Every structure is written in C-alpha cells, then in structure tokens.
Short mmCIF file of C-alpha atoms in Angstrom, two decimals:
data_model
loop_
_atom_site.label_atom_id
_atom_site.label_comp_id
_atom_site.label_asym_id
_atom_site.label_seq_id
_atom_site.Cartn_x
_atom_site.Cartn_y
_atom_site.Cartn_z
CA UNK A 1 0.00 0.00 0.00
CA UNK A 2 1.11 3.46 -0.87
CA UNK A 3 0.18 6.99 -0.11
CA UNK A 4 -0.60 8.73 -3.12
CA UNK A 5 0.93 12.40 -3.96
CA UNK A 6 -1.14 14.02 -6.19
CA UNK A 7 -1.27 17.04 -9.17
CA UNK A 8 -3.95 19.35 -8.46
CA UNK A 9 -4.72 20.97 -12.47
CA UNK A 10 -5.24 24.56 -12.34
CA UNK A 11 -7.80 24.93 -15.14
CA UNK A 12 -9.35 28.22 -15.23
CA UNK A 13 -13.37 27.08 -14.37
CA UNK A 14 -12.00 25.65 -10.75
CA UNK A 15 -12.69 26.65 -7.34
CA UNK A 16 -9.63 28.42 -5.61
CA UNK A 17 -11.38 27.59 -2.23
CA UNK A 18 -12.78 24.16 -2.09
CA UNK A 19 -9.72 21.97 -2.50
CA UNK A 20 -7.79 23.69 -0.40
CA UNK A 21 -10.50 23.75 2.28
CA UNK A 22 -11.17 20.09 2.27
CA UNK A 23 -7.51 19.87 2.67
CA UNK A 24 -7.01 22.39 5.64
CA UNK A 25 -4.46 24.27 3.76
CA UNK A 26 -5.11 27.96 2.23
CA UNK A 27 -5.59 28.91 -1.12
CA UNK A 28 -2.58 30.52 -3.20
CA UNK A 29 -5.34 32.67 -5.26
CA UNK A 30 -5.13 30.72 -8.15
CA UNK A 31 -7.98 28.32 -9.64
CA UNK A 32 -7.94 24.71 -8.28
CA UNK A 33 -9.95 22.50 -10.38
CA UNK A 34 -8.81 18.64 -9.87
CA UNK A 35 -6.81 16.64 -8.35
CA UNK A 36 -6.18 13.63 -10.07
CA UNK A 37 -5.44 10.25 -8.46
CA UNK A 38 -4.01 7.52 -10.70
CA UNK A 39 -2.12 6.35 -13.15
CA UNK A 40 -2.97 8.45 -16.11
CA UNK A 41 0.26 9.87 -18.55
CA UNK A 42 -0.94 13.21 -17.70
CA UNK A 43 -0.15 14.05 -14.64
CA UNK A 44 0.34 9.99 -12.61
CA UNK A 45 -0.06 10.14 -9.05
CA UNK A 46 3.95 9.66 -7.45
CA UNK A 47 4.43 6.37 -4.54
CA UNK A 48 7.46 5.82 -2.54
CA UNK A 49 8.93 2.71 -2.87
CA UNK A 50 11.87 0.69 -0.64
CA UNK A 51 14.20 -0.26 -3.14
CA UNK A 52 17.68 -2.40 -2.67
CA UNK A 53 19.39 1.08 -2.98
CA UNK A 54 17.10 2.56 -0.48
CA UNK A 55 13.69 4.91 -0.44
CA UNK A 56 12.47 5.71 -4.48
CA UNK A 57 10.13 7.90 -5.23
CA UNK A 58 8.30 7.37 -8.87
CA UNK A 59 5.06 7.63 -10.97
CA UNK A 60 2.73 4.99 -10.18
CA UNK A 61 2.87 4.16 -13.94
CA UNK A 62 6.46 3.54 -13.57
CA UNK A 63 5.39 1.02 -10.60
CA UNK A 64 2.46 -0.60 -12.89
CA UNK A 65 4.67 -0.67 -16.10
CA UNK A 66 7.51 -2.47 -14.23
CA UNK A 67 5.13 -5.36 -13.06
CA UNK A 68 1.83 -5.55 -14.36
CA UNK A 69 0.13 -8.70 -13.14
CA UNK A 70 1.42 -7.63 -9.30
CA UNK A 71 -0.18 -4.31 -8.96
CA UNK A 72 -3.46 -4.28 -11.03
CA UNK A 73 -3.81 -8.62 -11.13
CA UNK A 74 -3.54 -10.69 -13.75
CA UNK A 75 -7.64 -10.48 -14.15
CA UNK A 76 -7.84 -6.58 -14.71
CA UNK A 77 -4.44 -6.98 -17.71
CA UNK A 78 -6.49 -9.67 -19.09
CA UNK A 79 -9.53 -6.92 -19.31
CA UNK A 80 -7.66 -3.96 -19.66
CA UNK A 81 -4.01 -4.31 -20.65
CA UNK A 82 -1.19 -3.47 -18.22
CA UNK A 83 -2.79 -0.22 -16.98
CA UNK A 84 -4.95 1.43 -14.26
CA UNK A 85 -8.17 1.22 -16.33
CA UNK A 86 -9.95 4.31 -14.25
CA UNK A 87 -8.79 7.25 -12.80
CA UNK A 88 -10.32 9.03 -9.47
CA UNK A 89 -10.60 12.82 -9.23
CA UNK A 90 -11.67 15.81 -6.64
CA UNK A 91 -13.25 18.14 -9.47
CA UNK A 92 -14.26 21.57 -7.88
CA UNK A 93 -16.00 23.47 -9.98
CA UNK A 94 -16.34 27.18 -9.19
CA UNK A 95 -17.47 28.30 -12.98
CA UNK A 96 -19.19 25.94 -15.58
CA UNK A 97 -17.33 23.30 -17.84
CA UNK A 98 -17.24 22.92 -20.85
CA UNK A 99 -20.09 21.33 -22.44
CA UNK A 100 -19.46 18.22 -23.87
CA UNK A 101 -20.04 14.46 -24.83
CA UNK A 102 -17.89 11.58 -25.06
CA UNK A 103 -18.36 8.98 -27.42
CA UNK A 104 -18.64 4.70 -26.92
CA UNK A 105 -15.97 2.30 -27.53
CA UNK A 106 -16.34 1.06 -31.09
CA UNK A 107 -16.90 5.26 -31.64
CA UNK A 108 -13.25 6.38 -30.26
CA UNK A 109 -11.67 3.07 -31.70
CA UNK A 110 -12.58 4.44 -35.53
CA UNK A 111 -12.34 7.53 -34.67
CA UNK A 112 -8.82 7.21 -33.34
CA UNK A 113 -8.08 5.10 -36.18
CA UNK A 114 -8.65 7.53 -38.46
CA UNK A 115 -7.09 10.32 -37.38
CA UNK A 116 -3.89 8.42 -36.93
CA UNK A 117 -4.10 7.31 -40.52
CA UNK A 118 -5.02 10.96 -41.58
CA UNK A 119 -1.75 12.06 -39.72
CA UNK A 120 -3.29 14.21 -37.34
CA UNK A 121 -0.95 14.99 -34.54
CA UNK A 122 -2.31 14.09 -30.84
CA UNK A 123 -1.16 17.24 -29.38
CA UNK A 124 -2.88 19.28 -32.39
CA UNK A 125 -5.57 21.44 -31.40
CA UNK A 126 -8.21 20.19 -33.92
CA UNK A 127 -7.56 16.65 -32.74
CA UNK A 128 -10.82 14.87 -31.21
CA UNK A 129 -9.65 11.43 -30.43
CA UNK A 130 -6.63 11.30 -27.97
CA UNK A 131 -6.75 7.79 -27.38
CA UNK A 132 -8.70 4.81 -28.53
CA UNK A 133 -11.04 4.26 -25.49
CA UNK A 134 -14.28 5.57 -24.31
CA UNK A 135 -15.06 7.81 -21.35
CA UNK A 136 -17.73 6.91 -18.85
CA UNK A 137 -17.63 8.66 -15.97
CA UNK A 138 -19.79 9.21 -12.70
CA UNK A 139 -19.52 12.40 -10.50
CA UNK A 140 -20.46 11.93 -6.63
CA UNK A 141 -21.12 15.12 -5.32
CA UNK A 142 -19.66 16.42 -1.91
CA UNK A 143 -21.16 19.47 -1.54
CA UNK A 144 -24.30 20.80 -3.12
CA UNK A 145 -23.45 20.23 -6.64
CA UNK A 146 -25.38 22.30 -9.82
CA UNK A 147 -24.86 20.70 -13.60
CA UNK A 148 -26.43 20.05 -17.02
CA UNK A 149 -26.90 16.56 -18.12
CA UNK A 150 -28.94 14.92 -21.02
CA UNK A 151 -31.66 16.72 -23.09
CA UNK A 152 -34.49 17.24 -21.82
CA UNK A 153 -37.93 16.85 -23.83
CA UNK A 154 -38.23 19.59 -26.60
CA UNK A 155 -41.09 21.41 -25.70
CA UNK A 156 -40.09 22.19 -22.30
CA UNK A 157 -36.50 23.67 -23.93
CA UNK A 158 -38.96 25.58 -26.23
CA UNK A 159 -40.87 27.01 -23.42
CA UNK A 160 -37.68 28.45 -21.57
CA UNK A 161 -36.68 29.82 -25.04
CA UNK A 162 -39.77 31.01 -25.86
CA UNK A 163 -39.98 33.02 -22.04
CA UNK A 164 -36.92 35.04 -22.67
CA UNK A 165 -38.70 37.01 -25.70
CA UNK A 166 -36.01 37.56 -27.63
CA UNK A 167 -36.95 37.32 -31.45
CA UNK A 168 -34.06 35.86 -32.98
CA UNK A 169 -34.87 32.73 -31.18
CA UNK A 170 -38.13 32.06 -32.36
CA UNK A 171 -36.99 29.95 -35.22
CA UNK A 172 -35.21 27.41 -32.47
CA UNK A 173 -38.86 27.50 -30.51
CA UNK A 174 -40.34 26.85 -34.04
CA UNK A 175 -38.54 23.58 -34.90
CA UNK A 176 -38.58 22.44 -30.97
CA UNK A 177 -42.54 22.23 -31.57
CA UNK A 178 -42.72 21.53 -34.60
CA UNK A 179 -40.37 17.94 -35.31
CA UNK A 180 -40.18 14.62 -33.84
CA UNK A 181 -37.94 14.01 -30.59
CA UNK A 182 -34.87 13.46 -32.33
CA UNK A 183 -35.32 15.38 -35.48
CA UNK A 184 -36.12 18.38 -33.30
CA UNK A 185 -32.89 18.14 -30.99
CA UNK A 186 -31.03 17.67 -34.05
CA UNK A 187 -31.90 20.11 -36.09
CA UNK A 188 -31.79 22.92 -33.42
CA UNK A 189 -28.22 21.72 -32.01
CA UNK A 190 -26.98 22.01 -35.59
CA UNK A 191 -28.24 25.26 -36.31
CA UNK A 192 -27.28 27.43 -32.69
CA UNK A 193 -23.62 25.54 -33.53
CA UNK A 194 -23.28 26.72 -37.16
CA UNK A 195 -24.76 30.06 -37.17
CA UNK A 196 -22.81 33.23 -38.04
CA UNK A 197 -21.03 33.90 -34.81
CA UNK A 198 -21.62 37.70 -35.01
CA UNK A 199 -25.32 37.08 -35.16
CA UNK A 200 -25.07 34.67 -32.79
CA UNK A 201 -23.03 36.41 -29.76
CA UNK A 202 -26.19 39.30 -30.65
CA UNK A 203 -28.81 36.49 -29.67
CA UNK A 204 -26.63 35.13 -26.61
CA UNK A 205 -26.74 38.45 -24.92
CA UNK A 206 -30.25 39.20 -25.17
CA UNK A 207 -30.70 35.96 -23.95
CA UNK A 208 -28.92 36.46 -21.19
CA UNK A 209 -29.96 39.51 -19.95
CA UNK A 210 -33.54 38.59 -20.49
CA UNK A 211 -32.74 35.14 -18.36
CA UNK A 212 -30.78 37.60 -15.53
CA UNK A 213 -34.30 39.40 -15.44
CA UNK A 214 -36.48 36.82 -14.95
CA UNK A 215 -34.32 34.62 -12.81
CA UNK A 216 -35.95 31.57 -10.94
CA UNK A 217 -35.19 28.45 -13.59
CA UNK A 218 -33.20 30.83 -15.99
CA UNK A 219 -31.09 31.94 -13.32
CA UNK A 220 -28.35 29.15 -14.34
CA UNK A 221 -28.11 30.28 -17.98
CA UNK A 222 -27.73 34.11 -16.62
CA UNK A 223 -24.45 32.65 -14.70
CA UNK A 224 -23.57 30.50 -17.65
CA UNK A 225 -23.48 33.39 -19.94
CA UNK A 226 -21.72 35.45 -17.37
CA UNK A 227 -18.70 33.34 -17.70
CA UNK A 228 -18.81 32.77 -21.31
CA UNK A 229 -20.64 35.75 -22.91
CA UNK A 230 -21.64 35.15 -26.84
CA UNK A 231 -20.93 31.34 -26.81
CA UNK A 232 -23.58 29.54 -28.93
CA UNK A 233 -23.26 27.00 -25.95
CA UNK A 234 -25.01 28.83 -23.61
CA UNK A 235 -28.11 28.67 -25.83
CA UNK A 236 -27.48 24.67 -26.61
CA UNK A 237 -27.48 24.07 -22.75
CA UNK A 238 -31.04 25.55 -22.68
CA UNK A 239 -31.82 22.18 -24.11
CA UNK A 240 -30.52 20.00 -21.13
CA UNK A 241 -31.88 19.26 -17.73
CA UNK A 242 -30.58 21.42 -15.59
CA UNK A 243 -29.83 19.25 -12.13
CA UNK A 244 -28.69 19.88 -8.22
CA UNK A 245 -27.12 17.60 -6.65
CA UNK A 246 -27.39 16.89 -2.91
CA UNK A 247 -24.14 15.31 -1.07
CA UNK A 248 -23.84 11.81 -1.52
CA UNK A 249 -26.25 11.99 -4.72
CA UNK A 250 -24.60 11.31 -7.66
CA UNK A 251 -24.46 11.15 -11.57
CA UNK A 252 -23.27 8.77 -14.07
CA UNK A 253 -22.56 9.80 -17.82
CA UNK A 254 -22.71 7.14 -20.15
CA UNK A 255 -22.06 7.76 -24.13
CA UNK A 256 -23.46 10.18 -25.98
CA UNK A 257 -24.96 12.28 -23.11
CA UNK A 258 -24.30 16.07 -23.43
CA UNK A 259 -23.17 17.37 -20.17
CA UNK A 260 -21.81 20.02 -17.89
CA UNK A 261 -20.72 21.34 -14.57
CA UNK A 262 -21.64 23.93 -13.00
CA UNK A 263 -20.10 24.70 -9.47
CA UNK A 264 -19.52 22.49 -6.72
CA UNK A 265 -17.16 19.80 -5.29
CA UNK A 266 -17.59 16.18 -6.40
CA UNK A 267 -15.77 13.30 -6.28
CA UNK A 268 -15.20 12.14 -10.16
CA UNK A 269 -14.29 8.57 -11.38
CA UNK A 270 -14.31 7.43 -15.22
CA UNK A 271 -12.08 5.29 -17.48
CA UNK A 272 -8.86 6.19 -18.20
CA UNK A 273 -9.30 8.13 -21.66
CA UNK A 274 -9.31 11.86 -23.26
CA UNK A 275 -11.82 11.92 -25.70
CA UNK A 276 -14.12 14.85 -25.48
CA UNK A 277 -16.45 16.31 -27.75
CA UNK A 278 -17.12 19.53 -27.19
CA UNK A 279 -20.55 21.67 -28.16
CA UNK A 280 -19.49 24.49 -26.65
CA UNK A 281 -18.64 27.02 -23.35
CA UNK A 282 -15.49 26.94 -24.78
CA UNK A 283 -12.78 28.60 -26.88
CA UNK A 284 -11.57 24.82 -28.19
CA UNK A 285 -12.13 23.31 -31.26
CA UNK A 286 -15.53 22.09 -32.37
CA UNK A 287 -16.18 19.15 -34.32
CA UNK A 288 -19.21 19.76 -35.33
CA UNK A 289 -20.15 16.55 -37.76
CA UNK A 290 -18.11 14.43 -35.52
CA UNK A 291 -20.17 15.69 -32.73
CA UNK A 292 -23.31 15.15 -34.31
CA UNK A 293 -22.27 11.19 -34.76
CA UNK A 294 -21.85 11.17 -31.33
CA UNK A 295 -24.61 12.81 -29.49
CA UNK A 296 -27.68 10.43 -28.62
CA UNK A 297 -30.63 12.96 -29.51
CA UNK A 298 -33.03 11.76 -27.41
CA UNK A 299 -35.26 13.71 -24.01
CA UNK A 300 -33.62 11.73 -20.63
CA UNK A 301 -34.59 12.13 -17.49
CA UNK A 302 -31.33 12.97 -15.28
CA UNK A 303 -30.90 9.91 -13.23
CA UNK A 304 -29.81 10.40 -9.78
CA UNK A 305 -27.95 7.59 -7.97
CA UNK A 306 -27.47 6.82 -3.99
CA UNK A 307 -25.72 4.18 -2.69
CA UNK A 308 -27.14 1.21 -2.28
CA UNK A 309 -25.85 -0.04 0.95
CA UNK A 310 -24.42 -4.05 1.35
CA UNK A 311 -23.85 -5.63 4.59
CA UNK A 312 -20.36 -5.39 4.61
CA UNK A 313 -20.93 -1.43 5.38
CA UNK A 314 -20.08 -0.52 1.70
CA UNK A 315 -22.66 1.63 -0.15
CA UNK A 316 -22.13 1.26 -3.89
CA UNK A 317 -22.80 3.57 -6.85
CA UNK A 318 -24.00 1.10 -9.60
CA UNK A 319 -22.90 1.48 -12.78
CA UNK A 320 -23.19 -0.19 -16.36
CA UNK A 321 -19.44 -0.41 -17.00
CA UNK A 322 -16.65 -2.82 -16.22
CA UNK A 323 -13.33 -0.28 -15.39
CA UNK A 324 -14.53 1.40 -12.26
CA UNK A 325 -16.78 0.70 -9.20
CA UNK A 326 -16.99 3.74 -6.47
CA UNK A 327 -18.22 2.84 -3.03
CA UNK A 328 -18.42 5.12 0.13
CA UNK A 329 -17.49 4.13 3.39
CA UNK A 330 -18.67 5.75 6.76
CA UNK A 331 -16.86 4.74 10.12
CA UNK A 332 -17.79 5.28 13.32
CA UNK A 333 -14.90 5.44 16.10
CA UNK A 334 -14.64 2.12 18.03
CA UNK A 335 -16.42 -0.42 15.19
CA UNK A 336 -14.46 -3.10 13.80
CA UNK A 337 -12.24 -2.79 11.36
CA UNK A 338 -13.97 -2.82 7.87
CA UNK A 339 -11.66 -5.53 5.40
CA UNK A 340 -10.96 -3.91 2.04
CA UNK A 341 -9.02 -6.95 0.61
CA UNK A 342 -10.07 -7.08 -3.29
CA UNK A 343 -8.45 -9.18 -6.46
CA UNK A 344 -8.26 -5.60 -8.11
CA UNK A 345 -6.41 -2.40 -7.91
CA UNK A 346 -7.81 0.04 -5.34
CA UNK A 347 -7.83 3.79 -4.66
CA UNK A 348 -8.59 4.76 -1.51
CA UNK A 349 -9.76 8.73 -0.38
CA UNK A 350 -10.76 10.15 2.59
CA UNK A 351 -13.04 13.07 2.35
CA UNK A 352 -14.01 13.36 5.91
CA UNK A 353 -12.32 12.81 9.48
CA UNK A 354 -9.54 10.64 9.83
CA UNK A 355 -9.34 7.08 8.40
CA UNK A 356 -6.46 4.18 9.07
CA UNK A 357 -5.51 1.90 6.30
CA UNK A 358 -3.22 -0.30 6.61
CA UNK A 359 -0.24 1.47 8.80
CA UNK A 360 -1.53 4.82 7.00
CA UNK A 361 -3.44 7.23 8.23
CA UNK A 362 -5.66 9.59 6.01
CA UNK A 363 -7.37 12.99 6.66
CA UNK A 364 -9.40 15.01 4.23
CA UNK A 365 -8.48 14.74 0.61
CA UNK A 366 -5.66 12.28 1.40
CA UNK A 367 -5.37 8.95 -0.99
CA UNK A 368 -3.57 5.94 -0.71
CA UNK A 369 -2.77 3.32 -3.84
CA UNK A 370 -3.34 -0.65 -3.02
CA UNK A 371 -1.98 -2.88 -5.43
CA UNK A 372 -4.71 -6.49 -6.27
CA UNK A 373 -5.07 -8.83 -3.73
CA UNK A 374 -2.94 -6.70 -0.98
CA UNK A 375 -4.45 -7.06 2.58
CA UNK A 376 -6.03 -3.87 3.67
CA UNK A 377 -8.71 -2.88 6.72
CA UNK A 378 -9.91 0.74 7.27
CA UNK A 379 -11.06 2.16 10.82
CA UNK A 380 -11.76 5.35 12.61
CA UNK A 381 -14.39 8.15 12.38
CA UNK A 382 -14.82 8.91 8.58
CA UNK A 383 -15.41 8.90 5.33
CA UNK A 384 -13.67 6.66 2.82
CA UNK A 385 -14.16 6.23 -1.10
CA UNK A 386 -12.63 3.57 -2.48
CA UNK A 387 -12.44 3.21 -6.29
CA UNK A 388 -11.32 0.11 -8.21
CA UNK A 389 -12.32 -2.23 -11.10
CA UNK A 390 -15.67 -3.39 -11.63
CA UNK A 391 -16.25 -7.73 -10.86
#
C-alpha cells in the first residue's frame, strides 16, 4: 500500500477555495480544479517505494509498467491491458465546464483510427480522439453540486426559449414544436452551432440579460453566460436538464450524453481516456459533424444515484461499465475494522475525518494506492471512497 501524492490541475473554471478547504491548507489565489489520483500519462499520481538502494520515489505508472500482473492482477491486464483502467478525481467546480459528450468504444476506436491514418498529430488542437477508449464517468457530489446533463424533452426547452422574448430565437422555438424528438434536438443543435457567430453572440446576450431578469429556472443560464458571454453553448445548454445535486447523490454519464458542470465539489471517477467532444462554453475546437455522430438525440430524465448499501458497510454507486466501481465508506470510532481486501487495484480517499488503512493514516483529501489482492482494513471516524475495477 502506498500513499498517493497528487497534481492538483489549475484549469481556469476551478474553485480556488474548495480543495484547499477540504484539505485544511489555504488557497494561493489561483484556480484549483482537480486533483487527479491515478495512473494516467498526464499528470500519474507519485508512490514511494523501498528499493535495494534505499527509499524511491516514482510515478505509479512507472510502478504498474515495471510489473503488471502484481499491482493491477492478472484479471484486470487480461480486461484492460497493463494499466490502471480508471482514474479518481476531486473536481471543484467554481465556474461551468465545458459542455461536452464523449463517445462509446467502437466510436473512439474508428475515430482514433482515423485520425492516426489521416496524420493528425495528438497534441494538435483540432484533434478529437486522444486515445482509442471511451469515457464513462460518474460524478459523486460532496457538496451541493449544480450541472447540465442529457436533453431534456423539446417542448419544455422551447418554453424556456420562448420566455426570454427575444426574437431571434423564435426559429429554435419553431422547430422544438414543430419535429419529432430526435429530429427536433437535431436540427436545433446544428443550427445554434453553425450560425454566423456575429449574429449569434447578438442572440446570446439578449438571452442572457432577459434570463438575468427573470431569474428563478433561468437563473443558471444568466451565470452560464456570465462566464462565457456570446458562446452559442449557452443557448445549446437551454436544451438540457438542468440538475442539483445533494451530497452523496450522484451522476453517471454514459455515451453520448451532453453534459456540464456547473459549481460544486464532487468526487469524479471514469475510465482512463481523453476523448471529449465539445458543443461548446469553450474557446476549443468544435467538431461539429463528428459531434453530431456522437450525441444520442433523445429527451432523458437525469438519473440520480445513492448508494445502495451491502452488509459489509459498503454503499455502492451502480454502474453499467466494467473499469470502475466507487463505493463510500462511513466509520464510526470504536467499530471493527472494515476488510478492504479485493483481487483488483484500489484507490482509496478520505473526504471526511480521519481514516487508518493499513499502517496509514488519512485525513481530508488524502489517498492511498493498493496494489490487487494486498491485505487492507480501514477504521476510525470517517469517510472513505474507495475506487477500483468493476467484478
């Protein structure tokens, strides 16, 4: 078992408050948007290690690439190849994300294929397909949690469109009301993402100030368009449910589901993959027919998961995918040591109080790494996540 160090990204939408609160250490001023736990190229978690020479410190890839079978089991290579197939993040959000989708499997494997025989470099800027795997993810929230996620049924987008009064959107009201489901999405999606943009920014900004006035369930697309004034994206997240998340609620994005967050601190899991689509609330590149082959245009209802609790004292977020599981954990000082032993690669977080594993001991927003089939028992008064590869 290790303790995990960990990169916290500075991208411009994060809190400069949250992390450093849950981790009792103040804020330098600058954005703090996630801290990323794993194994991923990017920015790997670092272990030590007792070596013949002494102490090492190195990159948990280092550790996973140097014996495969003995850290993640010889059952998660056979899945997954010699890597950590998830990764585990604190996201705070403190403006909105970008909006986005991410595609399935067989999607980013063709897609990835092609632009590497197209010759498009990975680092380029038009590049959608970074790697050749998909991008599930589910976001537990920690705090109350605001976001966007899946459309929601066309006439009710048409009715908070239509509300605002603004005339240049009474085309997108028209074809809300006036197409099938799908067609309807479709059609409106491709039209706020290829209009002129000088027109568009012009409709944005009545929008907004029109939503700033009347407030109440257009008070999120006010805020929206306050950090990303004249972005056609602010009018295509008028077509999503608009959700708030309650701590310990959560929300799993599958393929295909436009999404975004809004503000709040969550505790993130998802495969270990790039590949983003993005349909706006952005300066980044667009793909706009790729993204289009991507989306699933169809009304969802948000659905919210809890944990559902097992006997053990684990209470698991269910999800439809095989390279992560998240459970949560609450001790109580004084109970019996709760056994943790699994066949697979865990990640271990504490997000409240303090927690012993193993000879560690973790306080808020402290991680530890345990390698498949390692012994492990957590006790004391807290909270503990633990993240690791689906049965």
């Amino acid at each position: 078992m290790d303790r995990l160090s960990n990169t916290v990204r500075p991208y411009a939408w994060g809190s400069p408050t949250a992390i450093p609160a849950l981790l009792g250490i103040a804020p330098t001023g600058e954005p703090q948007a996630e801290m990323w736990m794993g194994a991923h190229p990017g920015a790997p978690s670092r272990i030590t290690r007792t070596t013949a020479s002494g102490e090492t410190e190195l990159a948990l890839t280092e550790a996973i690439e140097a014996d495969p079978e003995g850290e993640l089991g010889a059952a998660t290579v056979a899945r997954f190849g010699p890597r950590l197939p998830f990764l585990l993040k604190l996201l705070a959000a403190g403006a909105p994300l970008s909006l986005q989708v991410h595609p399935n499997l067989d999607q980013a494997r063709e897609g990835y294929a092609d632009e590497e025989a197209r010759g498009v470099p990975v680092d380029a800027p038009h590049r959608t397909y970074k790697d050749a795997n998909h991008k599930p993810e589910l976001i537990c929230a920690l705090t109350p949690f605001d976001g966007l996620c899946g459309f929601r049924r066309p006439t009710e987008a048409a009715d908070a469109m239509e509300a605002l009064g603004v005339d240049s959107l009474k085309p997108y009201v028209d074809l809300l009301r006036a197409h099938p489901e799908e067609a309807a999405l479709r059609e409106v999606l491709t039209a706020i993402l290829t209009a002129d943009p000088a027109e568009m920014a012009d409709t944005v900004a009545e929008a907004a100030a029109a939503a700033e006035r009347l407030g109440g369930a257009h008070a999120p697309y006010a805020r929206i368009a306050h950090n990303y004034p004249g972005d056609p994206g602010v009018l295509a997240a008028m077509l999503l449910n608009y959700v708030q998340l309650q701590p310990g609620e959560a929300l799993f994005l599958g393929a295909g589901v436009p999404h975004a967050y809004l503000d709040g601190l969550g505790v993130e899991i998802m495969a270990n993959s790039d590949n983003v689509l993005r349909c706006g609330l952005t300066p980044k590149h667009i793909d706009v027919p790729e993204l289009l082959r991507i989306v699933r245009f169809e009304a969802t209802e948000p659905g919210v998961l809890r944990p559902e609790a097992a006997p053990s004292g684990e209470e698991r977020y269910e999800t439809p995918v095989d390279e992560f599981t998240l459970s949560r954990y609450t001790l109580a000082s004084g109970a019996a040591p709760t056994g943790l032993t699994a066949p697979t690669p865990q990640i271990l977080l504490c997000t409240a109080g303090s927690v012993t594993v193993g000879e560690l001991v973790l306080g808020p927003g402290e991680s530890a790494y345990v390698p498949a089939g390692e012994t492990v028992e957590a006790a004391g008064a807290g909270t503990l996540f633990r993240a690791t590869v689906a049965a």
